[in-house]
PDB file of C-alpha atoms in Angstrom:
ATOM      1  CA  MET A   1     -43.593 149.680 143.406  1.00  0.00           C
ATOM      2  CA  TYR A   2     -43.419 147.816 146.705  1.00  0.00           C
ATOM      3  CA  ALA A   3     -45.664 145.293 148.442  1.00  0.00           C
ATOM      4  CA  ILE A   4     -46.297 144.308 152.044  1.00  0.00           C
ATOM      5  CA  LYS A   5     -46.201 140.510 152.341  1.00  0.00           C
ATOM      6  CA  THR A   6     -46.700 138.187 155.265  1.00  0.00           C
ATOM      7  CA  PHE A   7     -43.544 136.569 156.565  1.00  0.00           C
ATOM      8  CA  ASP A   8     -44.937 133.025 156.527  1.00  0.00           C
ATOM      9  CA  GLU A   9     -44.625 130.415 153.791  1.00  0.00           C
ATOM     10  CA  GLU A  10     -47.704 131.737 151.913  1.00  0.00           C
ATOM     11  CA  HIS A  11     -46.267 135.251 151.300  1.00  0.00           C
ATOM     12  CA  ARG A  12     -49.727 136.783 150.974  1.00  0.00           C
ATOM     13  CA  VAL A  13     -49.734 140.361 149.658  1.00  0.00           C
ATOM     14  CA  LEU A  14     -51.467 142.685 152.126  1.00  0.00           C
ATOM     15  CA  ALA A  15     -50.950 146.019 150.352  1.00  0.00           C
ATOM     16  CA  THR A  16     -49.058 147.608 147.478  1.00  0.00           C
ATOM     17  CA  GLY A  17     -47.777 151.131 147.014  1.00  0.00           C
ATOM     18  CA  ASP A  18     -44.767 153.402 147.518  1.00  0.00           C
ATOM     19  CA  GLU A  19     -42.274 152.561 150.255  1.00  0.00           C
ATOM     20  CA  PRO A  20     -42.970 155.558 152.578  1.00  0.00           C
ATOM     21  CA  GLU A  21     -46.730 154.946 152.455  1.00  0.00           C
ATOM     22  CA  LEU A  22     -46.260 151.281 153.256  1.00  0.00           C
ATOM     23  CA  HIS A  23     -43.986 152.075 156.251  1.00  0.00           C
ATOM     24  CA  ARG A  24     -46.690 154.389 157.636  1.00  0.00           C
ATOM     25  CA  LEU A  25     -49.343 151.708 157.057  1.00  0.00           C
ATOM     26  CA  VAL A  26     -47.278 149.030 158.805  1.00  0.00           C
ATOM     27  CA  LEU A  27     -46.645 151.294 161.828  1.00  0.00           C
ATOM     28  CA  ALA A  28     -50.315 152.259 162.043  1.00  0.00           C
ATOM     29  CA  LYS A  29     -51.472 148.630 161.878  1.00  0.00           C
ATOM     30  CA  TYR A  30     -48.918 147.534 164.516  1.00  0.00           C
ATOM     31  CA  GLN A  31     -49.891 150.376 166.865  1.00  0.00           C
ATOM     32  CA  HIS A  32     -53.608 149.546 166.576  1.00  0.00           C
ATOM     33  CA  GLY A  33     -52.883 145.846 167.032  1.00  0.00           C
ATOM     34  CA  GLU A  34     -54.442 144.791 163.726  1.00  0.00           C
ATOM     35  CA  TRP A  35     -51.346 142.934 162.504  1.00  0.00           C
ATOM     36  CA  GLN A  36     -49.723 140.849 165.234  1.00  0.00           C
ATOM     37  CA  PHE A  37     -47.870 138.682 162.719  1.00  0.00           C
ATOM     38  CA  PRO A  38     -44.555 139.746 161.109  1.00  0.00           C
ATOM     39  CA  VAL A  39     -44.657 141.405 157.682  1.00  0.00           C
ATOM     40  CA  VAL A  40     -41.968 142.339 155.166  1.00  0.00           C
ATOM     41  CA  ILE A  41     -41.853 145.118 152.555  1.00  0.00           C
ATOM     42  CA  GLU A  42     -40.470 143.782 149.284  1.00  0.00           C
ATOM     43  CA  GLU A  43     -39.967 145.313 145.891  1.00  0.00           C
ATOM     44  CA  GLU A  44     -42.422 143.812 143.409  1.00  0.00           C
ATOM     45  CA  ALA A  45     -40.805 141.877 140.596  1.00  0.00           C
ATOM     46  CA  ALA A  46     -41.515 143.072 137.091  1.00  0.00           C
ATOM     47  CA  LYS A  47     -43.831 140.815 135.156  1.00  0.00           C
ATOM     48  CA  PRO A  48     -42.321 139.116 132.085  1.00  0.00           C
ATOM     49  CA  TRP A  49     -43.115 140.719 128.740  1.00  0.00           C
ATOM     50  CA  ASP A  50     -45.553 138.795 126.543  1.00  0.00           C
ATOM     51  CA  ASP A  51     -45.319 139.769 122.856  1.00  0.00           C
ATOM     52  CA  ALA A  52     -48.319 137.691 121.798  1.00  0.00           C
ATOM     53  CA  ALA A  53     -50.643 139.343 124.353  1.00  0.00           C
ATOM     54  CA  TYR A  54     -49.359 142.806 123.452  1.00  0.00           C
ATOM     55  CA  LEU A  55     -49.896 142.250 119.723  1.00  0.00           C
ATOM     56  CA  ALA A  56     -53.354 140.791 120.367  1.00  0.00           C
ATOM     57  CA  SER A  57     -54.301 143.926 122.312  1.00  0.00           C
ATOM     58  CA  MET A  58     -53.202 146.098 119.370  1.00  0.00           C
ATOM     59  CA  ARG A  59     -55.573 144.428 116.851  1.00  0.00           C
ATOM     60  CA  PRO A  60     -58.738 146.434 116.236  1.00  0.00           C
ATOM     61  CA  ASP A  61     -61.908 144.773 117.458  1.00  0.00           C
ATOM     62  CA  PRO A  62     -64.347 144.434 114.521  1.00  0.00           C
ATOM     63  CA  GLN A  63     -67.385 144.872 116.774  1.00  0.00           C
ATOM     64  CA  THR A  64     -65.993 148.087 118.241  1.00  0.00           C
ATOM     65  CA  GLU A  65     -65.221 149.367 114.752  1.00  0.00           C
ATOM     66  CA  GLU A  66     -68.755 148.536 113.597  1.00  0.00           C
ATOM     67  CA  ARG A  67     -70.263 150.286 116.645  1.00  0.00           C
ATOM     68  CA  GLU A  68     -68.273 153.434 115.840  1.00  0.00           C
ATOM     69  CA  GLN A  69     -69.477 153.289 112.227  1.00  0.00           C
ATOM     70  CA  ILE A  70     -73.130 152.940 113.225  1.00  0.00           C
ATOM     71  CA  ARG A  71     -72.724 155.853 115.660  1.00  0.00           C
ATOM     72  CA  ALA A  72     -71.421 157.993 112.796  1.00  0.00           C
ATOM     73  CA  ILE A  73     -74.321 156.893 110.603  1.00  0.00           C
ATOM     74  CA  ARG A  74     -76.859 157.660 113.346  1.00  0.00           C
ATOM     75  CA  ARG A  75     -75.299 161.114 113.853  1.00  0.00           C
ATOM     76  CA  ALA A  76     -75.627 161.783 110.135  1.00  0.00           C
ATOM     77  CA  TYR A  77     -79.172 160.377 110.223  1.00  0.00           C
ATOM     78  CA  HIS A  78     -80.117 162.835 112.964  1.00  0.00           C
ATOM     79  CA  ASP A  79     -78.604 165.619 110.835  1.00  0.00           C
ATOM     80  CA  ASP A  80     -81.380 164.948 108.246  1.00  0.00           C
ATOM     81  CA  CYS A  81     -79.534 162.530 105.963  1.00  0.00           C
ATOM     82  CA  HIS A  82     -82.192 159.934 105.262  1.00  0.00           C
ATOM     83  CA  THR A  83     -80.984 158.238 102.091  1.00  0.00           C
ATOM     84  CA  ILE A  84     -78.181 155.743 101.668  1.00  0.00           C
ATOM     85  CA  ARG A  85     -76.351 158.065  99.298  1.00  0.00           C
ATOM     86  CA  SER A  86     -76.536 161.090 101.618  1.00  0.00           C
ATOM     87  CA  LEU A  87     -75.470 158.972 104.609  1.00  0.00           C
ATOM     88  CA  ALA A  88     -72.498 157.664 102.622  1.00  0.00           C
ATOM     89  CA  ILE A  89     -71.470 161.169 101.579  1.00  0.00           C
ATOM     90  CA  LYS A  90     -71.823 162.554 105.123  1.00  0.00           C
ATOM     91  CA  THR A  91     -69.955 159.700 106.874  1.00  0.00           C
ATOM     92  CA  GLY A  92     -67.380 158.922 104.182  1.00  0.00           C
ATOM     93  CA  PHE A  93     -68.222 155.193 104.117  1.00  0.00           C
ATOM     94  CA  THR A  94     -69.027 153.300 100.931  1.00  0.00           C
ATOM     95  CA  ASN A  95     -72.641 152.934  99.795  1.00  0.00           C
ATOM     96  CA  GLN A  96     -72.439 149.177 100.314  1.00  0.00           C
ATOM     97  CA  GLN A  97     -71.132 149.554 103.854  1.00  0.00           C
ATOM     98  CA  VAL A  98     -73.797 152.122 104.775  1.00  0.00           C
ATOM     99  CA  SER A  99     -76.492 149.954 103.213  1.00  0.00           C
ATOM    100  CA  TYR A 100     -75.355 146.905 105.185  1.00  0.00           C
ATOM    101  CA  LEU A 101     -75.266 148.774 108.510  1.00  0.00           C
ATOM    102  CA  VAL A 102     -78.601 150.528 107.890  1.00  0.00           C
ATOM    103  CA  HIS A 103     -80.257 147.161 107.330  1.00  0.00           C
ATOM    104  CA  LYS A 104     -78.477 145.441 110.191  1.00  0.00           C
ATOM    105  CA  TYR A 105     -79.460 148.119 112.715  1.00  0.00           C
ATOM    106  CA  SER A 106     -82.878 148.815 111.124  1.00  0.00           C
ATOM    107  CA  LEU A 107     -82.606 152.536 110.474  1.00  0.00           C
ATOM    108  CA  ARG A 108     -85.675 153.753 108.633  1.00  0.00           C
ATOM    109  CA  LEU A 109     -84.966 155.619 105.430  1.00  0.00           C
ATOM    110  CA  ARG A 110     -87.306 158.137 103.779  1.00  0.00           C
ATOM    111  CA  ASN A 111     -86.924 156.884 100.241  1.00  0.00           C
ATOM    112  CA  GLN A 112     -88.074 153.547  98.918  1.00  0.00           C
ATOM    113  CA  TYR A 113     -85.516 151.030  97.765  1.00  0.00           C
ATOM    114  CA  TRP A 114     -85.241 147.438  96.686  1.00  0.00           C
ATOM    115  CA  ARG A 115     -83.533 144.849  98.818  1.00  0.00           C
ATOM    116  CA  ALA A 116     -82.150 141.390  97.972  1.00  0.00           C
ATOM    117  CA  GLU A 117     -81.108 139.091 100.819  1.00  0.00           C
ATOM    118  CA  LYS A 118     -79.197 135.859 100.188  1.00  0.00           C
ATOM    119  CA  TYR A 119     -81.375 132.940 101.306  1.00  0.00           C
ATOM    120  CA  ASP A 120     -78.527 130.909 102.825  1.00  0.00           C
ATOM    121  CA  ASN A 121     -76.588 133.908 104.217  1.00  0.00           C
ATOM    122  CA  PRO A 122     -78.811 136.649 105.742  1.00  0.00           C
ATOM    123  CA  ASN A 123     -75.780 138.895 106.256  1.00  0.00           C
ATOM    124  CA  GLU A 124     -75.310 139.249 102.490  1.00  0.00           C
ATOM    125  CA  ILE A 125     -77.646 142.050 101.422  1.00  0.00           C
ATOM    126  CA  ILE A 126     -77.745 143.943  98.143  1.00  0.00           C
ATOM    127  CA  THR A 127     -79.822 147.105  97.797  1.00  0.00           C
ATOM    128  CA  GLY A 128     -80.720 149.458  95.027  1.00  0.00           C
ATOM    129  CA  GLN A 129     -82.783 152.625  94.741  1.00  0.00           C
ATOM    130  CA  THR A 130     -84.575 151.323  91.644  1.00  0.00           C
ATOM    131  CA  VAL A 131     -85.529 147.909  90.262  1.00  0.00           C
ATOM    132  CA  ASP A 132     -83.205 148.434  87.299  1.00  0.00           C
ATOM    133  CA  LEU A 133     -80.246 149.189  89.560  1.00  0.00           C
ATOM    134  CA  LEU A 134     -80.916 146.096  91.687  1.00  0.00           C
ATOM    135  CA  GLY A 135     -81.343 144.056  88.503  1.00  0.00           C
ATOM    136  CA  ASP A 136     -77.945 145.218  87.261  1.00  0.00           C
ATOM    137  CA  LYS A 137     -76.332 144.254  90.569  1.00  0.00           C
ATOM    138  CA  LEU A 138     -77.950 140.794  90.539  1.00  0.00           C
ATOM    139  CA  GLY A 139     -77.691 140.222  86.824  1.00  0.00           C
ATOM    140  CA  ALA A 140     -81.419 139.621  86.469  1.00  0.00           C
ATOM    141  CA  PRO A 141     -84.168 141.404  84.499  1.00  0.00           C
ATOM    142  CA  ALA A 142     -86.127 144.077  86.351  1.00  0.00           C
ATOM    143  CA  ARG A 143     -89.428 142.396  85.448  1.00  0.00           C
ATOM    144  CA  SER A 144     -88.516 139.167  87.291  1.00  0.00           C
ATOM    145  CA  ILE A 145     -87.345 141.152  90.324  1.00  0.00           C
ATOM    146  CA  ARG A 146     -90.636 143.054  90.465  1.00  0.00           C
ATOM    147  CA  GLN A 147     -92.651 139.806  90.185  1.00  0.00           C
ATOM    148  CA  ALA A 148     -90.571 138.136  92.894  1.00  0.00           C
ATOM    149  CA  SER A 149     -91.161 141.054  95.271  1.00  0.00           C
ATOM    150  CA  TYR A 150     -94.936 140.582  95.029  1.00  0.00           C
ATOM    151  CA  SER A 151     -94.823 136.814  95.607  1.00  0.00           C
ATOM    152  CA  ASN A 152     -91.893 136.639  98.070  1.00  0.00           C
ATOM    153  CA  GLY A 153     -89.974 134.692  95.472  1.00  0.00           C
ATOM    154  CA  ILE A 154     -86.296 134.089  94.891  1.00  0.00           C
ATOM    155  CA  VAL A 155     -84.218 135.551  92.062  1.00  0.00           C
ATOM    156  CA  CYS A 156     -80.616 134.378  91.563  1.00  0.00           C
ATOM    157  CA  GLY A 157     -80.575 132.920  95.106  1.00  0.00           C
ATOM    158  CA  TYR A 158     -81.825 136.138  96.763  1.00  0.00           C
ATOM    159  CA  TYR A 159     -85.120 136.926  98.483  1.00  0.00           C
ATOM    160  CA  ILE A 160     -86.445 140.124  96.930  1.00  0.00           C
ATOM    161  CA  SER A 161     -88.367 142.777  98.859  1.00  0.00           C
ATOM    162  CA  ARG A 162     -89.310 146.383  98.376  1.00  0.00           C
ATOM    163  CA  VAL A 163     -88.815 148.603 101.405  1.00  0.00           C
ATOM    164  CA  PRO A 164     -91.444 151.373 101.306  1.00  0.00           C
ATOM    165  CA  ARG A 165     -91.009 154.985 102.303  1.00  0.00           C
ATOM    166  CA  ALA A 166     -90.941 155.599 106.041  1.00  0.00           C
TER     167      ALA A 166
END
């Protein structure tokens, strides 16, 4: 790769490209009187290799990965998978991962389920299809979970809510 540079102390780059193209460009500009100042065609120096920047570009971006996962979940959702279990089976993600993404991006599911959200960390969400299943995950009795859902109470540090059918 070559570059056309001005012949003064600034060495401004006017154009880059292959050598024959640049010769034609220089002749055309001289003939039309656009460049009255002297120019030189030089070979561009290769830029030094930076291992740290290269390795940083190779790391997967977590936001991009999450966007791809939610796209897969939405595709499965549009293919009539409206439960966490069926979405997990269709996409190949874990139930916990599907549950987290469904809640984060507010997909409406057709079955009712119970949801527990950590009061000091809203990103930590535990769901269950039944009160007993959620109780097993939290280590709390189903009766206390049901009572907390009616009064917006806290059980084991989690806000409890029941998400109705859509």
